[in-house]
């Protein structure tokens, strides 16, 4: 599992960091990202839904939001 | 099966780009979205920072639009490159420090690079002739197409019928008769089309898509440039301009005063990089000091900090000042309103 620290970044920067990391990963790999911006609760799952990745787990502990994502297929809906 | 043409749509999070993308999508084109983060975007930040804004939905509108459209969205960080657009726009500014025409040219230019790298065929924007006074005029439409390098690979589906046919129309990737001829400032045609598509709950940004159209924000940016003697900024600078009360009592320093809990929490993240102070004898705000204050300046700043504390009517307020990790305590008289000229407020 890979991990990414997106603490103290405000949206959409956490999403951008996740997006840039996922680009370097393979389908099926797992990424754990830790954020502090409450906006990530909406944005990271939304970004995953539209780009075909899966949020396996999300939790909120000590004012930190942790999302565990599984990378989906990049080419799923291309023509 | 013939290969589906591919378009990238500039998605701002507002209605027009959402409609433009859907119009093209409906013609069987594969559409993906692109959204640029300049650092000045209205999205997210203030909502995340200010407590009083927390009741509002914190969704990112561009992501929301992409989800409604069922398209992928690529969010691109252009913070560094965008500086030259803001600092030195070839076509000048709008009513405030908004360089809308240069901004459009820059973004369409980035989209042009993107389609070349990703093997897409054309670019879609939600521009409408006459919608915005600076960047969306009949005479500036060709300027954007030309100076961005996109030329006739730039399609504006909402007003295409008022413009010469572009490559996607000539190639038959889209049918011109299914595009639109919107023009002017009216929002009615867009709203009717939104209803037709079944879009509800879309964002309607008033002035524009970024803080640069805001008069107060622009004044703070101008002040920052003037005080530093150079037109430049870092991401932290422009983020901090969105937060707190900004007061410049003397040319060599300004104060950023948290107005509420959410802002305090946000400013706390910057304590290491700034001299900061807060009242200790009374409840009061966290204050960051930006600039090069001397001891006398810090005393004045402490008196101002005391004014914004619950001790504003007290004789003395104790203020803790932290500089390079070393803290000292100052006992000061809160400054009175007579001693505080309006011009100090930025
Ligand atoms: S409002 Fe801001 S983001 Fe929108 S075109 Fe103008 S400068 Fe660019």
Short mmCIF file of C-alpha atoms and ligand atoms in Angstrom, two decimals:
data_model
loop_
_atom_site.label_atom_id
_atom_site.label_comp_id
_atom_site.label_asym_id
_atom_site.label_seq_id
_atom_site.Cartn_x
_atom_site.Cartn_y
_atom_site.Cartn_z
CA UNK A 1 0.00 0.00 0.00
CA UNK A 2 1.22 3.49 -0.83
CA UNK A 3 0.54 6.48 1.37
CA UNK A 4 0.14 10.19 0.75
CA UNK A 5 0.21 13.07 3.19
CA UNK A 6 -2.25 15.79 2.15
CA UNK A 7 -2.55 17.39 5.58
CA UNK A 8 -3.03 21.19 5.73
CA UNK A 9 -3.77 21.39 2.03
CA UNK A 10 -7.06 23.00 1.10
CA UNK A 11 -9.30 21.66 -1.63
CA UNK A 12 -8.77 21.09 -4.46
CA UNK A 13 -5.07 20.55 -3.69
CA UNK A 14 -5.59 17.20 -1.88
CA UNK A 15 -7.53 15.97 -4.92
CA UNK A 16 -4.77 17.16 -7.26
CA UNK A 17 -2.12 15.36 -5.18
CA UNK A 18 -4.19 12.14 -5.17
CA UNK A 19 -4.79 12.42 -8.91
CA UNK A 20 -1.11 12.93 -9.65
CA UNK A 21 -0.10 9.97 -7.48
CA UNK A 22 -2.77 7.64 -8.87
CA UNK A 23 -1.48 8.42 -12.36
CA UNK A 24 1.76 6.66 -11.41
CA UNK A 25 0.03 3.62 -9.92
CA UNK A 26 -1.32 0.40 -11.47
CA UNK A 27 -4.86 -0.90 -11.43
CA UNK A 28 -5.63 -2.74 -8.18
CA UNK A 29 -2.96 -0.91 -6.14
CA UNK A 30 -4.04 0.75 -2.91
CA UNK A 31 -3.37 4.29 -1.73
CA UNK A 32 -3.97 5.70 1.72
CA UNK A 33 -4.30 9.46 1.89
CA UNK A 34 -4.53 11.60 5.04
CA UNK A 35 -6.18 15.05 4.86
CA UNK A 36 -7.30 17.77 7.24
CA UNK A 37 -9.63 19.81 5.00
CA UNK A 38 -13.26 18.81 5.66
CA UNK A 39 -13.96 19.48 1.95
CA UNK A 40 -12.09 16.26 1.12
CA UNK A 41 -15.02 14.27 2.54
CA UNK A 42 -16.96 15.22 -0.58
CA UNK A 43 -14.20 15.79 -3.06
CA UNK A 44 -12.05 12.68 -2.79
CA UNK A 45 -14.93 10.18 -3.04
CA UNK A 46 -16.45 12.28 -5.88
CA UNK A 47 -13.15 12.31 -7.74
CA UNK A 48 -12.87 8.53 -7.30
CA UNK A 49 -16.43 7.91 -8.51
CA UNK A 50 -16.01 9.92 -11.70
CA UNK A 51 -12.61 8.53 -12.50
CA UNK A 52 -13.43 4.89 -11.83
CA UNK A 53 -11.50 4.31 -8.60
CA UNK A 54 -12.91 2.80 -5.41
CA UNK A 55 -12.90 4.17 -1.86
CA UNK A 56 -12.39 1.07 0.27
CA UNK A 57 -12.46 2.87 3.59
CA UNK A 58 -12.79 6.38 4.97
CA UNK A 59 -12.40 7.38 8.58
CA UNK A 60 -12.22 10.51 10.71
CA UNK A 61 -9.94 10.37 13.73
CA UNK A 62 -8.40 13.28 15.68
CA UNK A 63 -9.48 15.87 13.10
CA UNK A 64 -7.87 13.91 10.28
CA UNK A 65 -9.65 12.29 7.37
CA UNK A 66 -8.10 9.11 6.03
CA UNK A 67 -9.23 7.57 2.75
CA UNK A 68 -8.10 4.21 1.41
CA UNK A 69 -8.48 3.98 -2.36
CA UNK A 70 -8.13 1.18 -4.85
CA UNK A 71 -6.97 2.29 -8.27
CA UNK A 72 -9.39 1.35 -11.06
CA UNK A 73 -8.83 0.93 -14.77
CA UNK A 74 -7.73 4.10 -16.44
CA UNK A 75 -9.18 3.16 -19.79
CA UNK A 76 -12.53 1.75 -18.67
CA UNK A 77 -14.78 4.20 -20.54
CA UNK A 78 -12.60 5.44 -23.36
CA UNK A 79 -13.79 4.97 -26.92
CA UNK B 1 -17.31 1.06 -35.87
CA UNK B 2 -16.03 4.58 -36.61
CA UNK B 3 -13.73 6.06 -33.99
CA UNK B 4 -15.55 8.40 -31.64
CA UNK B 5 -14.18 11.95 -31.73
CA UNK B 6 -12.74 13.11 -28.41
CA UNK B 7 -13.12 16.53 -26.84
CA UNK B 8 -11.88 18.08 -23.65
CA UNK B 9 -14.24 20.58 -22.02
CA UNK B 10 -13.03 23.40 -19.78
CA UNK B 11 -15.15 22.86 -16.67
CA UNK B 12 -15.32 25.82 -14.33
CA UNK B 13 -18.08 24.45 -12.14
CA UNK B 14 -20.64 26.94 -13.47
CA UNK B 15 -23.62 26.32 -15.68
CA UNK B 16 -22.31 27.43 -19.08
CA UNK B 17 -19.42 25.00 -19.32
CA UNK B 18 -21.70 22.25 -18.03
CA UNK B 19 -24.19 22.93 -20.82
CA UNK B 20 -21.50 23.21 -23.48
CA UNK B 21 -20.06 19.83 -22.51
CA UNK B 22 -23.49 18.19 -22.53
CA UNK B 23 -24.37 19.63 -25.98
CA UNK B 24 -21.26 18.02 -27.46
CA UNK B 25 -21.67 14.82 -25.47
CA UNK B 26 -25.18 14.46 -26.88
CA UNK B 27 -23.74 14.41 -30.36
CA UNK B 28 -21.85 11.24 -29.56
CA UNK B 29 -18.48 12.84 -28.79
CA UNK B 30 -16.36 11.35 -26.00
CA UNK B 31 -15.91 14.22 -23.53
CA UNK B 32 -13.56 14.59 -20.59
CA UNK B 33 -13.31 17.65 -18.39
CA UNK B 34 -10.36 19.78 -17.45
CA UNK B 35 -10.33 22.23 -14.56
CA UNK B 36 -7.49 24.58 -13.70
CA UNK B 37 -6.46 25.49 -10.17
CA UNK B 38 -4.90 28.94 -10.18
CA UNK B 39 -4.87 29.52 -6.42
CA UNK B 40 -7.47 32.27 -6.82
CA UNK B 41 -10.40 29.95 -7.40
CA UNK B 42 -13.41 30.57 -5.21
CA UNK B 43 -13.88 26.84 -4.74
CA UNK B 44 -13.52 25.19 -1.41
CA UNK B 45 -11.13 27.29 0.59
CA UNK B 46 -13.21 29.95 2.21
CA UNK B 47 -15.89 27.40 2.92
CA UNK B 48 -13.34 25.17 4.55
CA UNK B 49 -11.89 28.04 6.55
CA UNK B 50 -14.77 30.12 7.81
CA UNK B 51 -17.11 28.57 10.28
CA UNK B 52 -20.05 30.70 9.26
CA UNK B 53 -19.76 29.29 5.73
CA UNK B 54 -19.72 25.72 6.86
CA UNK B 55 -23.46 25.27 6.53
CA UNK B 56 -23.10 25.79 2.78
CA UNK B 57 -22.35 22.72 0.72
CA UNK B 58 -18.60 22.25 0.53
CA UNK B 59 -18.70 20.34 -2.70
CA UNK B 60 -16.25 21.25 -5.41
CA UNK B 61 -18.49 22.45 -8.21
CA UNK B 62 -16.24 21.24 -11.02
CA UNK B 63 -16.27 17.71 -9.59
CA UNK B 64 -20.01 17.93 -9.10
CA UNK B 65 -20.54 19.03 -12.71
CA UNK B 66 -18.33 16.21 -14.00
CA UNK B 67 -20.32 13.73 -11.99
CA UNK B 68 -23.63 15.05 -13.34
CA UNK B 69 -22.25 14.75 -16.86
CA UNK B 70 -20.73 11.35 -16.22
CA UNK B 71 -17.31 12.46 -17.46
CA UNK B 72 -13.79 12.21 -16.09
CA UNK B 73 -12.30 15.39 -14.70
CA UNK B 74 -8.63 16.32 -14.74
CA UNK B 75 -7.78 19.03 -12.23
CA UNK B 76 -4.56 20.75 -13.14
CA UNK B 77 -2.37 22.78 -10.84
CA UNK B 78 -1.26 25.88 -12.77
CA UNK B 79 -0.35 28.00 -9.74
CA UNK B 80 3.22 28.73 -10.83
CA UNK B 81 2.65 29.34 -14.53
CA UNK B 82 -0.43 31.43 -13.86
CA UNK B 83 1.61 34.05 -12.02
CA UNK B 84 2.74 35.66 -15.25
CA UNK B 85 -0.89 36.01 -16.29
CA UNK B 86 -1.85 37.84 -13.11
CA UNK B 87 1.31 39.88 -12.75
CA UNK B 88 1.70 41.07 -16.30
CA UNK B 89 -1.39 40.53 -18.46
CA UNK B 90 -0.81 41.56 -22.06
CA UNK B 91 -4.46 42.56 -22.48
CA UNK B 92 -4.76 44.26 -19.11
CA UNK B 93 -7.18 43.87 -16.24
CA UNK B 94 -10.95 44.03 -15.94
CA UNK B 95 -12.70 46.07 -13.27
CA UNK B 96 -10.36 44.67 -10.59
CA UNK B 97 -7.18 42.62 -10.84
CA UNK B 98 -8.92 40.05 -13.05
CA UNK B 99 -6.93 39.47 -16.25
CA UNK B 100 -9.87 37.62 -17.85
CA UNK B 101 -8.78 37.73 -21.48
CA UNK B 102 -5.21 36.62 -20.79
CA UNK B 103 -6.59 34.03 -18.40
CA UNK B 104 -8.87 32.54 -21.07
CA UNK B 105 -6.04 32.52 -23.61
CA UNK B 106 -3.77 30.83 -21.10
CA UNK B 107 -6.30 28.17 -20.10
CA UNK B 108 -7.32 27.35 -23.66
CA UNK B 109 -3.60 27.20 -24.49
CA UNK B 110 -3.05 24.68 -21.68
CA UNK B 111 -6.03 22.68 -22.96
CA UNK B 112 -4.47 22.71 -26.43
CA UNK B 113 -1.27 21.22 -24.99
CA UNK B 114 -3.39 18.68 -23.14
CA UNK B 115 -5.27 17.50 -26.24
CA UNK B 116 -2.00 17.12 -28.12
CA UNK B 117 -0.50 15.01 -25.32
CA UNK B 118 -3.62 12.92 -24.84
CA UNK B 119 -4.61 12.48 -28.46
CA UNK B 120 -7.92 14.34 -28.25
CA UNK B 121 -9.47 16.17 -31.20
CA UNK B 122 -10.85 19.45 -29.93
CA UNK B 123 -11.59 21.80 -27.04
CA UNK B 124 -14.99 22.89 -25.77
CA UNK B 125 -15.74 25.98 -23.68
CA UNK B 126 -18.95 27.46 -22.33
CA UNK B 127 -18.19 30.94 -23.67
CA UNK B 128 -21.09 33.05 -24.93
CA UNK B 129 -20.60 36.20 -27.00
CA UNK B 130 -21.41 39.27 -24.94
CA UNK B 131 -21.75 37.37 -21.67
CA UNK B 132 -18.75 38.97 -20.01
CA UNK B 133 -17.50 42.45 -20.79
CA UNK B 134 -13.82 41.61 -21.10
CA UNK B 135 -13.22 38.09 -22.27
CA UNK B 136 -16.43 37.08 -24.00
CA UNK B 137 -16.97 39.65 -26.74
CA UNK B 138 -17.36 39.14 -30.44
CA UNK B 139 -13.95 40.73 -31.06
CA UNK B 140 -12.14 38.78 -28.33
CA UNK B 141 -13.44 35.33 -29.33
CA UNK B 142 -10.98 35.05 -32.25
CA UNK B 143 -8.20 36.49 -30.06
CA UNK B 144 -8.60 33.59 -27.61
CA UNK B 145 -8.64 31.04 -30.45
CA UNK B 146 -5.59 32.57 -32.11
CA UNK B 147 -3.36 33.47 -29.18
CA UNK B 148 -3.99 30.18 -27.38
CA UNK B 149 -2.88 28.32 -30.49
CA UNK B 150 -6.13 26.32 -30.44
CA UNK B 151 -7.30 28.05 -33.64
CA UNK B 152 -10.29 26.20 -35.09
CA UNK B 153 -10.02 23.28 -32.71
CA UNK B 154 -11.83 25.49 -30.21
CA UNK B 155 -15.60 24.98 -30.24
CA UNK B 156 -18.05 27.14 -28.28
CA UNK B 157 -21.25 25.12 -28.60
CA UNK B 158 -23.48 27.74 -26.93
CA UNK B 159 -22.71 30.47 -29.48
CA UNK B 160 -21.11 28.52 -32.36
CA UNK B 161 -23.79 29.59 -34.84
CA UNK B 162 -22.68 33.20 -34.41
CA UNK B 163 -19.10 32.29 -35.30
CA UNK B 164 -17.43 30.82 -38.39
CA UNK B 165 -17.55 26.99 -38.57
CA UNK B 166 -14.72 25.30 -36.69
CA UNK B 167 -12.86 22.10 -37.51
CA UNK B 168 -15.21 19.82 -35.49
CA UNK B 169 -18.14 21.22 -37.49
CA UNK B 170 -16.40 20.96 -40.85
CA UNK B 171 -15.23 17.42 -40.14
CA UNK B 172 -18.75 16.41 -39.12
CA UNK B 173 -17.66 15.47 -35.58
CA UNK B 174 -20.55 17.68 -34.45
CA UNK B 175 -23.56 18.97 -36.37
CA UNK B 176 -23.63 22.75 -36.58
CA UNK B 177 -27.43 22.84 -36.69
CA UNK B 178 -27.52 21.22 -33.24
CA UNK B 179 -25.34 23.95 -31.74
CA UNK B 180 -26.63 27.28 -30.40
CA UNK B 181 -26.58 31.01 -31.11
CA UNK B 182 -26.76 32.47 -27.61
CA UNK B 183 -25.47 36.00 -27.19
CA UNK B 184 -25.66 38.83 -24.70
CA UNK B 185 -25.84 38.97 -20.95
CA UNK B 186 -29.21 37.28 -20.52
CA UNK B 187 -29.10 34.00 -18.63
CA UNK B 188 -32.54 32.91 -19.85
CA UNK B 189 -31.40 30.71 -22.78
CA UNK B 190 -28.93 28.90 -20.53
CA UNK B 191 -31.58 28.33 -17.90
CA UNK B 192 -34.02 27.00 -20.47
CA UNK B 193 -31.39 24.62 -21.82
CA UNK B 194 -30.53 23.52 -18.28
CA UNK B 195 -34.18 22.68 -17.74
CA UNK B 196 -34.30 20.76 -20.99
CA UNK B 197 -31.29 18.72 -19.87
CA UNK B 198 -32.77 18.24 -16.40
CA UNK B 199 -29.95 20.07 -14.63
CA UNK B 200 -30.88 21.44 -11.22
CA UNK B 201 -28.93 22.81 -8.30
CA UNK B 202 -26.11 24.12 -10.48
CA UNK B 203 -23.79 26.88 -9.25
CA UNK B 204 -24.32 30.42 -10.51
CA UNK B 205 -21.20 32.39 -9.60
CA UNK B 206 -22.07 36.08 -9.56
CA UNK B 207 -18.99 38.05 -10.58
CA UNK B 208 -16.74 35.42 -12.04
CA UNK B 209 -14.98 32.25 -11.21
CA UNK B 210 -12.18 33.66 -9.09
CA UNK B 211 -11.23 36.02 -6.28
CA UNK B 212 -9.52 38.40 -8.69
CA UNK B 213 -12.91 39.82 -9.65
CA UNK B 214 -13.48 40.79 -6.03
CA UNK B 215 -12.73 44.42 -5.21
CA UNK B 216 -11.60 43.84 -1.63
CA UNK B 217 -9.44 40.93 -2.58
CA UNK B 218 -7.80 42.90 -5.39
CA UNK B 219 -7.10 45.78 -2.99
CA UNK B 220 -5.28 43.38 -0.67
CA UNK B 221 -3.22 41.96 -3.52
CA UNK B 222 -2.34 45.45 -4.72
CA UNK B 223 -1.32 46.37 -1.17
CA UNK B 224 0.88 43.28 -0.94
CA UNK B 225 2.70 44.22 -4.15
CA UNK B 226 3.11 47.80 -3.10
CA UNK B 227 4.44 46.92 0.36
CA UNK B 228 6.95 44.45 -1.04
CA UNK B 229 7.97 46.72 -3.87
CA UNK B 230 7.55 43.87 -6.33
CA UNK B 231 4.65 42.35 -8.19
CA UNK B 232 5.02 38.74 -7.15
CA UNK B 233 3.35 36.24 -4.84
CA UNK B 234 3.54 32.74 -3.45
CA UNK B 235 0.57 30.44 -2.95
CA UNK B 236 0.60 31.11 0.81
CA UNK B 237 0.37 34.86 0.19
CA UNK B 238 -2.73 34.60 -1.93
CA UNK B 239 -4.35 32.09 0.42
CA UNK B 240 -3.78 34.42 3.35
CA UNK B 241 -5.45 37.27 1.46
CA UNK B 242 -8.66 35.26 1.64
CA UNK B 243 -8.57 35.03 5.42
CA UNK B 244 -8.97 37.45 8.31
CA UNK B 245 -9.06 41.19 8.75
CA UNK B 246 -6.05 42.85 7.12
CA UNK B 247 -4.72 46.03 8.71
CA UNK B 248 -1.63 47.96 7.66
CA UNK B 249 -0.75 50.53 10.34
CA UNK B 250 2.68 51.27 8.86
CA UNK B 251 4.22 50.61 5.45
CA UNK B 252 6.68 48.03 6.78
CA UNK B 253 4.17 45.61 8.29
CA UNK B 254 0.59 44.45 8.21
CA UNK B 255 -1.53 42.42 10.57
CA UNK B 256 -3.79 39.50 9.68
CA UNK B 257 -6.37 39.18 12.42
CA UNK B 258 -8.51 36.05 12.71
CA UNK B 259 -12.20 36.92 12.81
CA UNK B 260 -13.45 33.62 14.15
CA UNK B 261 -12.53 30.14 15.21
CA UNK B 262 -12.25 28.67 11.71
CA UNK B 263 -9.84 31.41 10.68
CA UNK B 264 -7.84 30.97 13.88
CA UNK B 265 -7.39 27.30 13.10
CA UNK B 266 -6.29 28.14 9.58
CA UNK B 267 -3.84 30.85 10.68
CA UNK B 268 -2.37 28.55 13.32
CA UNK B 269 -0.84 26.57 10.46
CA UNK B 270 1.25 29.67 9.59
CA UNK B 271 2.56 30.46 13.07
CA UNK B 272 6.01 29.06 12.34
CA UNK B 273 6.57 31.43 9.42
CA UNK B 274 5.30 34.66 11.00
CA UNK B 275 5.71 36.76 14.11
CA UNK B 276 2.37 36.20 15.81
CA UNK B 277 0.53 37.45 18.85
CA UNK B 278 -2.60 36.82 20.88
CA UNK B 279 -4.08 38.32 24.04
CA UNK B 280 -3.59 36.25 27.19
CA UNK B 281 -5.41 38.28 29.85
CA UNK B 282 -8.60 38.34 27.76
CA UNK B 283 -10.10 36.20 25.00
CA UNK B 284 -9.03 37.45 21.61
CA UNK B 285 -7.81 36.63 18.15
CA UNK B 286 -4.64 35.10 16.81
CA UNK B 287 -2.77 37.73 14.78
CA UNK B 288 -0.02 37.17 12.23
CA UNK B 289 2.40 39.98 11.48
CA UNK B 290 3.64 40.15 7.91
CA UNK B 291 6.63 42.37 7.21
CA UNK B 292 9.60 43.72 9.16
CA UNK B 293 8.29 45.37 12.32
CA UNK B 294 10.67 46.89 14.91
CA UNK B 295 9.98 46.93 18.65
CA UNK B 296 7.89 50.08 18.42
CA UNK B 297 5.80 48.55 15.62
CA UNK B 298 5.19 45.44 17.69
CA UNK B 299 3.94 47.57 20.54
CA UNK B 300 1.48 49.25 18.18
CA UNK B 301 0.44 45.83 16.82
CA UNK B 302 -0.12 44.57 20.36
CA UNK B 303 -2.34 47.58 21.12
CA UNK B 304 -4.36 46.81 17.97
CA UNK B 305 -4.58 43.14 18.92
CA UNK B 306 -5.92 44.23 22.31
CA UNK B 307 -8.56 46.31 20.56
CA UNK B 308 -9.91 43.20 18.83
CA UNK B 309 -10.01 41.26 22.11
CA UNK B 310 -12.66 41.12 24.80
CA UNK B 311 -10.44 43.51 26.73
CA UNK B 312 -10.98 46.39 24.28
CA UNK B 313 -12.47 48.54 27.08
CA UNK B 314 -9.97 47.41 29.71
CA UNK B 315 -7.14 49.63 30.86
CA UNK B 316 -4.44 47.09 30.06
CA UNK B 317 -4.38 43.89 28.09
CA UNK B 318 -1.59 41.37 28.24
CA UNK B 319 -0.51 40.24 24.78
CA UNK B 320 1.85 37.37 24.07
CA UNK B 321 4.21 37.98 21.15
CA UNK B 322 6.11 35.09 19.57
CA UNK B 323 9.09 35.82 17.38
CA UNK B 324 11.43 33.11 16.09
CA UNK B 325 9.98 30.71 18.65
CA UNK B 326 10.73 33.06 21.58
CA UNK B 327 7.73 34.50 23.34
CA UNK B 328 7.46 37.67 25.39
CA UNK B 329 4.55 39.31 27.08
CA UNK B 330 3.54 42.93 26.52
CA UNK B 331 1.12 44.82 28.72
CA UNK B 332 -0.59 47.43 26.56
CA UNK B 333 -3.54 49.83 26.44
CA UNK B 334 -5.99 48.87 23.65
CA UNK B 335 -5.88 51.40 20.85
CA UNK B 336 -8.94 53.67 20.63
CA UNK B 337 -11.00 54.21 17.48
CA UNK B 338 -9.80 57.83 17.30
CA UNK B 339 -6.21 56.63 17.09
CA UNK B 340 -7.04 54.26 14.26
CA UNK B 341 -7.53 55.85 10.84
CA UNK B 342 -9.80 54.11 8.32
CA UNK B 343 -6.95 53.86 5.81
CA UNK B 344 -5.30 51.24 7.97
CA UNK B 345 -7.97 48.77 6.88
CA UNK B 346 -6.94 47.19 3.59
S1 LIG C 1 -12.84 35.48 -13.42
FE1 LIG C 1 -10.77 34.78 -12.88
S2 LIG C 1 -10.68 32.61 -13.55
FE2 LIG C 1 -12.46 33.58 -14.57
S3 LIG C 1 -11.66 34.30 -16.57
FE3 LIG C 1 -11.49 36.03 -15.14
S4 LIG C 1 -9.44 35.87 -14.29
FE4 LIG C 1 -9.89 33.89 -15.23
#
